[in-house]
PDB file of N, CA and C in Angstrom:
ATOM      1  N   MET I1080      11.259 -33.806  45.260  1.00 66.00           N
ATOM      2  CA  MET I1080      10.831 -32.434  45.816  1.00 66.00           C
ATOM      3  C   MET I1080       9.417 -32.467  45.894  1.00 66.00           C
ATOM      4  N   ASP I1081       8.608 -33.421  45.142  1.00 85.00           N
ATOM      5  CA  ASP I1081       7.178 -33.541  45.143  1.00 85.00           C
ATOM      6  C   ASP I1081       6.683 -33.822  46.763  1.00 85.00           C
ATOM      7  N   GLY I1082       7.350 -34.568  47.355  1.00 94.00           N
ATOM      8  CA  GLY I1082       7.012 -34.793  48.800  1.00 94.00           C
ATOM      9  C   GLY I1082       6.914 -33.527  49.466  1.00 94.00           C
ATOM     10  N   LEU I1083       7.728 -32.696  49.418  1.00 94.00           N
ATOM     11  CA  LEU I1083       7.932 -31.465  50.217  1.00 94.00           C
ATOM     12  C   LEU I1083       6.680 -30.598  49.869  1.00 94.00           C
ATOM     13  N   VAL I1084       6.411 -30.648  48.507  1.00 97.00           N
ATOM     14  CA  VAL I1084       5.288 -29.822  48.097  1.00 97.00           C
ATOM     15  C   VAL I1084       3.935 -30.196  48.883  1.00 97.00           C
ATOM     16  N   GLU I1085       3.951 -31.491  48.907  1.00 97.00           N
ATOM     17  CA  GLU I1085       2.609 -32.178  49.325  1.00 97.00           C
ATOM     18  C   GLU I1085       2.719 -31.980  50.897  1.00 97.00           C
ATOM     19  N   VAL I1086       3.669 -31.991  51.570  1.00 96.00           N
ATOM     20  CA  VAL I1086       3.900 -31.563  53.014  1.00 96.00           C
ATOM     21  C   VAL I1086       3.467 -30.153  53.226  1.00 96.00           C
ATOM     22  N   VAL I1087       4.139 -29.357  52.479  1.00 97.00           N
ATOM     23  CA  VAL I1087       3.611 -27.825  52.602  1.00 97.00           C
ATOM     24  C   VAL I1087       2.248 -27.716  52.441  1.00 97.00           C
ATOM     25  N   LEU I1088       1.673 -28.138  51.374  1.00 97.00           N
ATOM     26  CA  LEU I1088       0.209 -27.980  51.026  1.00 97.00           C
ATOM     27  C   LEU I1088      -0.737 -28.560  52.285  1.00 97.00           C
ATOM     28  N   ARG I1089      -0.236 -29.822  52.652  1.00 97.00           N
ATOM     29  CA  ARG I1089      -1.071 -30.400  53.699  1.00 97.00           C
ATOM     30  C   ARG I1089      -0.989 -29.325  54.990  1.00 97.00           C
ATOM     31  N   GLN I1090       0.252 -28.943  55.375  1.00 96.00           N
ATOM     32  CA  GLN I1090       0.314 -28.049  56.594  1.00 96.00           C
ATOM     33  C   GLN I1090      -0.785 -26.887  56.313  1.00 96.00           C
ATOM     34  N   PHE I1091      -0.609 -26.384  55.082  1.00 96.00           N
ATOM     35  CA  PHE I1091      -1.357 -25.207  54.897  1.00 96.00           C
ATOM     36  C   PHE I1091      -2.888 -25.529  54.864  1.00 96.00           C
ATOM     37  N   ARG I1092      -3.306 -26.648  54.283  1.00 97.00           N
ATOM     38  CA  ARG I1092      -4.763 -27.083  54.653  1.00 97.00           C
ATOM     39  C   ARG I1092      -5.157 -27.317  56.015  1.00 97.00           C
ATOM     40  N   ASN I1093      -4.132 -27.803  57.189  1.00 96.00           N
ATOM     41  CA  ASN I1093      -4.576 -27.901  58.276  1.00 96.00           C
ATOM     42  C   ASN I1093      -4.448 -26.561  58.965  1.00 96.00           C
ATOM     43  N   ARG I1094      -3.722 -25.678  58.534  1.00 94.00           N
ATOM     44  CA  ARG I1094      -3.831 -24.118  59.234  1.00 94.00           C
ATOM     45  C   ARG I1094      -4.875 -23.425  58.828  1.00 94.00           C
ATOM     46  N   LEU I1095      -5.158 -23.476  57.275  1.00 94.00           N
ATOM     47  CA  LEU I1095      -5.962 -22.301  56.777  1.00 94.00           C
ATOM     48  C   LEU I1095      -7.425 -23.080  56.543  1.00 94.00           C
ATOM     49  N   GLY I1096      -7.544 -24.378  56.620  1.00 91.00           N
ATOM     50  CA  GLY I1096      -8.863 -25.105  56.508  1.00 91.00           C
ATOM     51  C   GLY I1096      -9.076 -25.556  54.854  1.00 91.00           C
ATOM     52  N   GLN I1097      -8.387 -24.803  54.105  1.00 91.00           N
ATOM     53  CA  GLN I1097      -8.669 -25.223  52.548  1.00 91.00           C
ATOM     54  C   GLN I1097      -7.722 -24.422  51.705  1.00 91.00           C
ATOM     55  N   VAL I1098      -7.061 -24.908  50.761  1.00 94.00           N
ATOM     56  CA  VAL I1098      -6.094 -24.178  50.009  1.00 94.00           C
ATOM     57  C   VAL I1098      -6.891 -24.266  48.465  1.00 94.00           C
ATOM     58  N   LEU I1099      -7.126 -22.881  48.158  1.00 95.00           N
ATOM     59  CA  LEU I1099      -8.008 -22.823  46.747  1.00 95.00           C
ATOM     60  C   LEU I1099      -7.070 -23.360  45.659  1.00 95.00           C
ATOM     61  N   ALA I1100      -7.716 -23.627  44.646  1.00 96.00           N
ATOM     62  CA  ALA I1100      -7.035 -24.397  43.356  1.00 96.00           C
ATOM     63  C   ALA I1100      -5.977 -23.519  42.823  1.00 96.00           C
ATOM     64  N   ASP I1101      -6.338 -22.206  42.799  1.00 95.00           N
ATOM     65  CA  ASP I1101      -5.210 -21.245  42.170  1.00 95.00           C
ATOM     66  C   ASP I1101      -4.102 -21.286  42.918  1.00 95.00           C
ATOM     67  N   VAL I1102      -4.406 -21.125  44.304  1.00 96.00           N
ATOM     68  CA  VAL I1102      -3.131 -20.955  45.244  1.00 96.00           C
ATOM     69  C   VAL I1102      -2.104 -22.358  45.187  1.00 96.00           C
ATOM     70  N   GLU I1103      -3.065 -23.558  45.215  1.00 96.00           N
ATOM     71  CA  GLU I1103      -2.653 -24.863  45.099  1.00 96.00           C
ATOM     72  C   GLU I1103      -1.492 -24.806  43.928  1.00 96.00           C
ATOM     73  N   SER I1104      -1.977 -24.581  42.762  1.00 96.00           N
ATOM     74  CA  SER I1104      -1.180 -24.642  41.331  1.00 96.00           C
ATOM     75  C   SER I1104      -0.132 -23.617  41.403  1.00 96.00           C
ATOM     76  N   SER I1105      -0.094 -22.536  42.301  1.00 96.00           N
ATOM     77  CA  SER I1105       1.100 -21.535  42.271  1.00 96.00           C
ATOM     78  C   SER I1105       1.962 -22.295  43.142  1.00 96.00           C
ATOM     79  N   VAL I1106       1.654 -23.011  44.148  1.00 96.00           N
ATOM     80  CA  VAL I1106       2.653 -23.432  45.107  1.00 96.00           C
ATOM     81  C   VAL I1106       3.226 -24.631  44.329  1.00 96.00           C
ATOM     82  N   ARG I1107       2.540 -25.597  43.606  1.00 96.00           N
ATOM     83  CA  ARG I1107       2.923 -26.729  42.841  1.00 96.00           C
ATOM     84  C   ARG I1107       4.162 -26.165  41.704  1.00 96.00           C
ATOM     85  N   ALA I1108       3.709 -25.102  41.086  1.00 95.00           N
ATOM     86  CA  ALA I1108       4.557 -24.392  40.086  1.00 95.00           C
ATOM     87  C   ALA I1108       5.888 -23.867  40.622  1.00 95.00           C
ATOM     88  N   LEU I1109       6.161 -23.756  41.868  1.00 96.00           N
ATOM     89  CA  LEU I1109       7.465 -23.201  42.566  1.00 96.00           C
ATOM     90  C   LEU I1109       8.590 -24.128  42.040  1.00 96.00           C
ATOM     91  N   PRO I1110       9.856 -23.371  41.868  1.00 95.00           N
ATOM     92  CA  PRO I1110      10.994 -24.423  41.803  1.00 95.00           C
ATOM     93  C   PRO I1110      11.335 -24.751  43.248  1.00 95.00           C
ATOM     94  N   PRO I1111      12.005 -25.985  43.307  1.00 93.00           N
ATOM     95  CA  PRO I1111      12.274 -26.637  44.596  1.00 93.00           C
ATOM     96  C   PRO I1111      12.836 -25.685  45.566  1.00 93.00           C
ATOM     97  N   ALA I1112      13.838 -24.718  45.173  1.00 94.00           N
ATOM     98  CA  ALA I1112      14.427 -23.723  46.239  1.00 94.00           C
ATOM     99  C   ALA I1112      13.255 -22.870  46.952  1.00 94.00           C
ATOM    100  N   LYS I1113      12.180 -22.496  46.127  1.00 96.00           N
ATOM    101  CA  LYS I1113      11.184 -21.661  46.564  1.00 96.00           C
ATOM    102  C   LYS I1113      10.323 -22.392  47.456  1.00 96.00           C
ATOM    103  N   VAL I1114      10.157 -23.809  47.305  1.00 96.00           N
ATOM    104  CA  VAL I1114       9.452 -24.496  48.130  1.00 96.00           C
ATOM    105  C   VAL I1114      10.082 -24.686  49.313  1.00 96.00           C
ATOM    106  N   LEU I1115      11.228 -24.684  49.518  1.00 95.00           N
ATOM    107  CA  LEU I1115      12.094 -24.672  50.768  1.00 95.00           C
ATOM    108  C   LEU I1115      11.982 -23.472  51.346  1.00 95.00           C
ATOM    109  N   GLU I1116      12.114 -22.221  50.622  1.00 96.00           N
ATOM    110  CA  GLU I1116      11.820 -20.934  51.323  1.00 96.00           C
ATOM    111  C   GLU I1116      10.481 -20.816  51.707  1.00 96.00           C
ATOM    112  N   LEU I1117       9.471 -21.460  51.227  1.00 96.00           N
ATOM    113  CA  LEU I1117       7.970 -21.373  51.518  1.00 96.00           C
ATOM    114  C   LEU I1117       7.699 -22.234  52.952  1.00 96.00           C
ATOM    115  N   ALA I1118       8.510 -23.079  52.980  1.00 94.00           N
ATOM    116  CA  ALA I1118       8.331 -23.778  54.270  1.00 94.00           C
ATOM    117  C   ALA I1118       8.861 -23.350  55.589  1.00 94.00           C
ATOM    118  N   ASP I1119       9.686 -22.270  55.499  1.00 93.00           N
ATOM    119  CA  ASP I1119      10.225 -21.381  56.609  1.00 93.00           C
ATOM    120  C   ASP I1119       9.147 -20.644  57.117  1.00 93.00           C
ATOM    121  N   PRO I1120       8.426 -19.877  56.563  1.00 94.00           N
ATOM    122  CA  PRO I1120       7.354 -18.877  57.094  1.00 94.00           C
ATOM    123  C   PRO I1120       6.010 -19.793  57.179  1.00 94.00           C
ATOM    124  N   LEU I1121       5.833 -21.024  56.842  1.00 92.00           N
ATOM    125  CA  LEU I1121       4.708 -21.763  56.934  1.00 92.00           C
ATOM    126  C   LEU I1121       3.615 -21.576  57.996  1.00 92.00           C
ATOM    127  N   PHE I1122       4.296 -21.305  59.227  1.00 91.00           N
ATOM    128  CA  PHE I1122       3.403 -21.298  60.302  1.00 91.00           C
ATOM    129  C   PHE I1122       2.935 -19.717  60.676  1.00 91.00           C
ATOM    130  N   GLU I1123       3.910 -19.103  59.943  1.00 95.00           N
ATOM    131  CA  GLU I1123       3.511 -17.396  60.253  1.00 95.00           C
ATOM    132  C   GLU I1123       2.338 -17.119  59.384  1.00 95.00           C
ATOM    133  N   ILE I1124       2.059 -17.787  58.159  1.00 95.00           N
ATOM    134  CA  ILE I1124       1.330 -17.318  57.345  1.00 95.00           C
ATOM    135  C   ILE I1124      -0.142 -17.755  57.680  1.00 95.00           C
ATOM    136  N   GLY I1125      -0.923 -16.789  58.057  1.00 94.00           N
ATOM    137  CA  GLY I1125      -2.394 -17.213  58.668  1.00 94.00           C
ATOM    138  C   GLY I1125      -3.598 -17.059  57.724  1.00 94.00           C
ATOM    139  N   SER I1126      -3.296 -16.831  56.532  1.00 95.00           N
ATOM    140  CA  SER I1126      -4.632 -16.608  55.783  1.00 95.00           C
ATOM    141  C   SER I1126      -4.321 -16.782  54.215  1.00 95.00           C
ATOM    142  N   THR I1127      -5.162 -17.113  53.516  1.00 95.00           N
ATOM    143  CA  THR I1127      -5.103 -17.212  51.926  1.00 95.00           C
ATOM    144  C   THR I1127      -4.397 -16.094  51.376  1.00 95.00           C
ATOM    145  N   GLU I1128      -4.857 -14.750  51.841  1.00 96.00           N
ATOM    146  CA  GLU I1128      -4.501 -13.511  51.382  1.00 96.00           C
ATOM    147  C   GLU I1128      -2.985 -13.352  51.591  1.00 96.00           C
ATOM    148  N   HIS I1129      -2.385 -13.968  52.720  1.00 96.00           N
ATOM    149  CA  HIS I1129      -1.223 -13.793  53.095  1.00 96.00           C
ATOM    150  C   HIS I1129      -0.342 -14.661  52.334  1.00 96.00           C
ATOM    151  N   LEU I1130      -0.686 -15.825  52.240  1.00 96.00           N
ATOM    152  CA  LEU I1130      -0.079 -16.884  51.320  1.00 96.00           C
ATOM    153  C   LEU I1130       0.204 -16.397  49.843  1.00 96.00           C
ATOM    154  N   ARG I1131      -1.125 -15.679  49.649  1.00 96.00           N
ATOM    155  CA  ARG I1131      -1.106 -15.152  47.973  1.00 96.00           C
ATOM    156  C   ARG I1131      -0.135 -14.177  47.841  1.00 96.00           C
ATOM    157  N   ALA I1132       0.070 -13.141  49.163  1.00 96.00           N
ATOM    158  CA  ALA I1132       1.166 -12.106  48.967  1.00 96.00           C
ATOM    159  C   ALA I1132       2.363 -12.827  48.855  1.00 96.00           C
ATOM    160  N   TRP I1133       2.586 -13.707  49.611  1.00 97.00           N
ATOM    161  CA  TRP I1133       4.097 -14.511  49.741  1.00 97.00           C
ATOM    162  C   TRP I1133       4.281 -14.899  48.354  1.00 97.00           C
ATOM    163  N   LEU I1134       3.319 -15.617  47.666  1.00 97.00           N
ATOM    164  CA  LEU I1134       3.582 -16.253  46.485  1.00 97.00           C
ATOM    165  C   LEU I1134       3.720 -15.102  45.367  1.00 97.00           C
ATOM    166  N   ALA I1135       3.064 -13.883  45.656  1.00 96.00           N
ATOM    167  CA  ALA I1135       3.292 -12.853  44.569  1.00 96.00           C
ATOM    168  C   ALA I1135       4.688 -12.201  44.607  1.00 96.00           C
ATOM    169  N   THR I1136       5.276 -12.125  45.762  1.00 95.00           N
ATOM    170  CA  THR I1136       6.530 -11.529  46.369  1.00 95.00           C
ATOM    171  C   THR I1136       7.787 -12.550  45.744  1.00 95.00           C
ATOM    172  N   ASN I1137       7.529 -13.929  46.093  1.00 92.00           N
ATOM    173  CA  ASN I1137       8.591 -14.840  46.415  1.00 92.00           C
ATOM    174  C   ASN I1137       8.293 -15.901  45.285  1.00 92.00           C
ATOM    175  N   GLY I1138       7.229 -15.881  44.543  1.00 82.00           N
ATOM    176  CA  GLY I1138       6.789 -17.032  43.819  1.00 82.00           C
ATOM    177  C   GLY I1138       7.447 -17.026  42.435  1.00 82.00           C
ATOM    178  N   GLU I1139       6.877 -17.707  41.532  1.00 61.00           N
ATOM    179  CA  GLU I1139       7.400 -17.928  40.004  1.00 61.00           C
ATOM    180  C   GLU I1139       7.590 -16.763  39.516  1.00 61.00           C
ATOM    181  N   ALA I1140       7.071 -15.749  39.516  1.00 54.00           N
ATOM    182  CA  ALA I1140       7.301 -14.417  38.944  1.00 54.00           C
ATOM    183  C   ALA I1140       8.448 -13.776  39.354  1.00 54.00           C
ATOM    184  N   ALA I1141       8.867 -13.882  40.741  1.00 53.00           N
ATOM    185  CA  ALA I1141       9.972 -13.378  41.375  1.00 53.00           C
ATOM    186  C   ALA I1141      11.187 -14.235  40.976  1.00 53.00           C
ATOM    187  N   CYS I1142      11.006 -15.418  40.423  1.00 50.00           N
ATOM    188  CA  CYS I1142      11.933 -16.253  40.061  1.00 50.00           C
ATOM    189  C   CYS I1142      12.532 -15.864  38.500  1.00 50.00           C
ATOM    190  N   ASN I1143      11.452 -15.246  37.852  1.00 49.00           N
ATOM    191  CA  ASN I1143      11.749 -15.059  36.399  1.00 49.00           C
ATOM    192  C   ASN I1143      12.333 -13.587  36.162  1.00 49.00           C
ATOM    193  N   SER I1144      12.262 -13.005  37.208  1.00 44.00           N
ATOM    194  CA  SER I1144      12.827 -11.519  37.105  1.00 44.00           C
ATOM    195  C   SER I1144      14.219 -11.387  37.272  1.00 44.00           C
TER     196      SER I1144
END
């Protein structure tokens, strides 16, 4: 699944210009099923703020609740 994380991060870098370290860490911390979920809206997420919002709603914290 590491390969998928790398592809997702690469696509976000291409789309957003840069992925901040805290956001990259959050993406890398996602369980495999959530990385697959993140791949679906990848091209709809147009800003770092939007990506952070997705992670806040669907990321690791959501998995632990």
